[in-house]
XYZ file of C-alpha atoms in Angstrom:
109
model
C -2.380 16.098 27.361
C -4.445 18.224 24.979
C -6.700 15.310 22.325
C -5.921 17.336 19.527
C -2.220 17.853 20.349
C -2.595 13.838 20.764
C -4.355 13.503 17.179
C -1.246 15.402 15.495
C 1.001 13.506 17.221
C -1.066 10.166 15.966
C -1.007 11.867 12.617
C 2.503 12.533 12.108
C 3.499 9.306 12.788
C 0.939 7.713 10.723
C 2.827 10.109 7.819
C 6.047 8.263 8.849
C 4.631 4.942 9.072
C 5.865 3.451 5.684
C 9.463 2.241 4.521
C 9.567 4.616 1.259
C 8.368 7.814 3.217
C 11.227 7.092 5.435
C 13.685 6.605 2.867
C 12.204 9.965 1.257
C 13.163 12.074 4.486
C 16.517 10.503 4.914
C 17.404 11.421 1.374
C 16.130 15.018 2.126
C 18.097 15.296 5.071
C 21.310 14.705 2.575
C 19.723 18.077 0.919
C 16.863 19.541 -1.584
C 15.646 16.982 -4.416
C 13.180 16.551 -7.014
C 11.253 13.735 -7.720
C 13.300 12.522 -10.805
C 16.260 12.732 -8.243
C 14.304 10.499 -5.786
C 13.409 8.304 -7.982
C 16.732 7.411 -9.219
C 18.186 7.209 -5.882
C 15.484 5.032 -4.375
C 15.112 2.797 -7.852
C 11.489 3.155 -7.414
C 8.594 4.390 -10.275
C 7.582 7.882 -9.957
C 4.424 7.686 -9.376
C 5.273 5.732 -6.092
C 7.593 8.561 -4.830
C 5.304 11.035 -6.044
C 2.469 9.316 -3.823
C 4.767 9.416 -1.100
C 5.387 12.879 -1.345
C 1.796 13.904 -1.781
C 1.323 12.096 2.018
C 4.367 14.083 3.311
C 3.563 17.180 1.927
C -0.268 17.027 3.280
C 1.540 16.363 6.742
C 3.609 19.305 6.664
C 6.382 17.158 6.739
C 8.276 18.036 3.270
C 7.623 21.575 1.178
C 7.601 21.537 -2.678
C 9.060 24.488 -4.794
C 8.365 24.638 -8.281
C 11.120 25.590 -10.459
C 10.195 25.399 -13.920
C 8.345 21.894 -14.451
C 10.272 20.451 -11.649
C 9.254 20.734 -7.868
C 12.139 20.264 -5.346
C 11.514 18.940 -1.913
C 12.909 19.766 1.329
C 12.081 18.931 4.788
C 10.038 21.513 6.558
C 11.371 21.092 10.260
C 15.233 19.933 10.548
C 14.031 18.554 13.867
C 13.008 15.498 11.390
C 16.583 14.855 11.173
C 16.638 14.365 15.007
C 13.436 12.476 15.396
C 14.937 9.843 12.900
C 18.154 9.333 14.595
C 16.298 9.363 17.890
C 14.276 6.255 16.291
C 17.764 4.837 14.851
C 18.962 4.436 18.384
C 15.934 3.076 19.776
C 16.114 0.366 16.905
C 19.899 -0.444 17.918
C 18.771 -0.622 21.658
C 15.893 -3.093 21.068
C 18.435 -4.995 18.993
C 21.224 -4.844 21.400
C 18.816 -6.321 23.794
C 17.568 -8.746 21.699
C 20.672 -10.133 20.871
C 21.329 -10.476 24.443
C 18.395 -12.301 25.118
C 19.191 -14.935 22.341
C 23.012 -14.927 23.768
C 21.454 -15.847 27.498
C 19.588 -18.393 25.792
C 21.897 -20.045 24.367
C 24.029 -20.088 27.545
C 21.490 -21.892 29.153
C 21.029 -24.676 26.759
């Protein structure tokens, strides 16, 4: 595989590698929101939300549109939603495997 594509993927996943950024993406999946709306929904300081949005914006994961003195954010690519769904399914599969392993250990005791 092309090294540039591998670097893009690594940088892309690094940009997703923070719980607050994932939460922001989940909220934007429900519809466009400005920083104040995101801050209220998350219950976090505006500076923290703005900082995470800047990282997502720099990696072209979200897009901001200025409306007066507010910036409204949207997902740049709806496939992000699919990626988050797949990640959740992988987590669920891992959880099921872990529970099954604990059940086998319990049965052996």
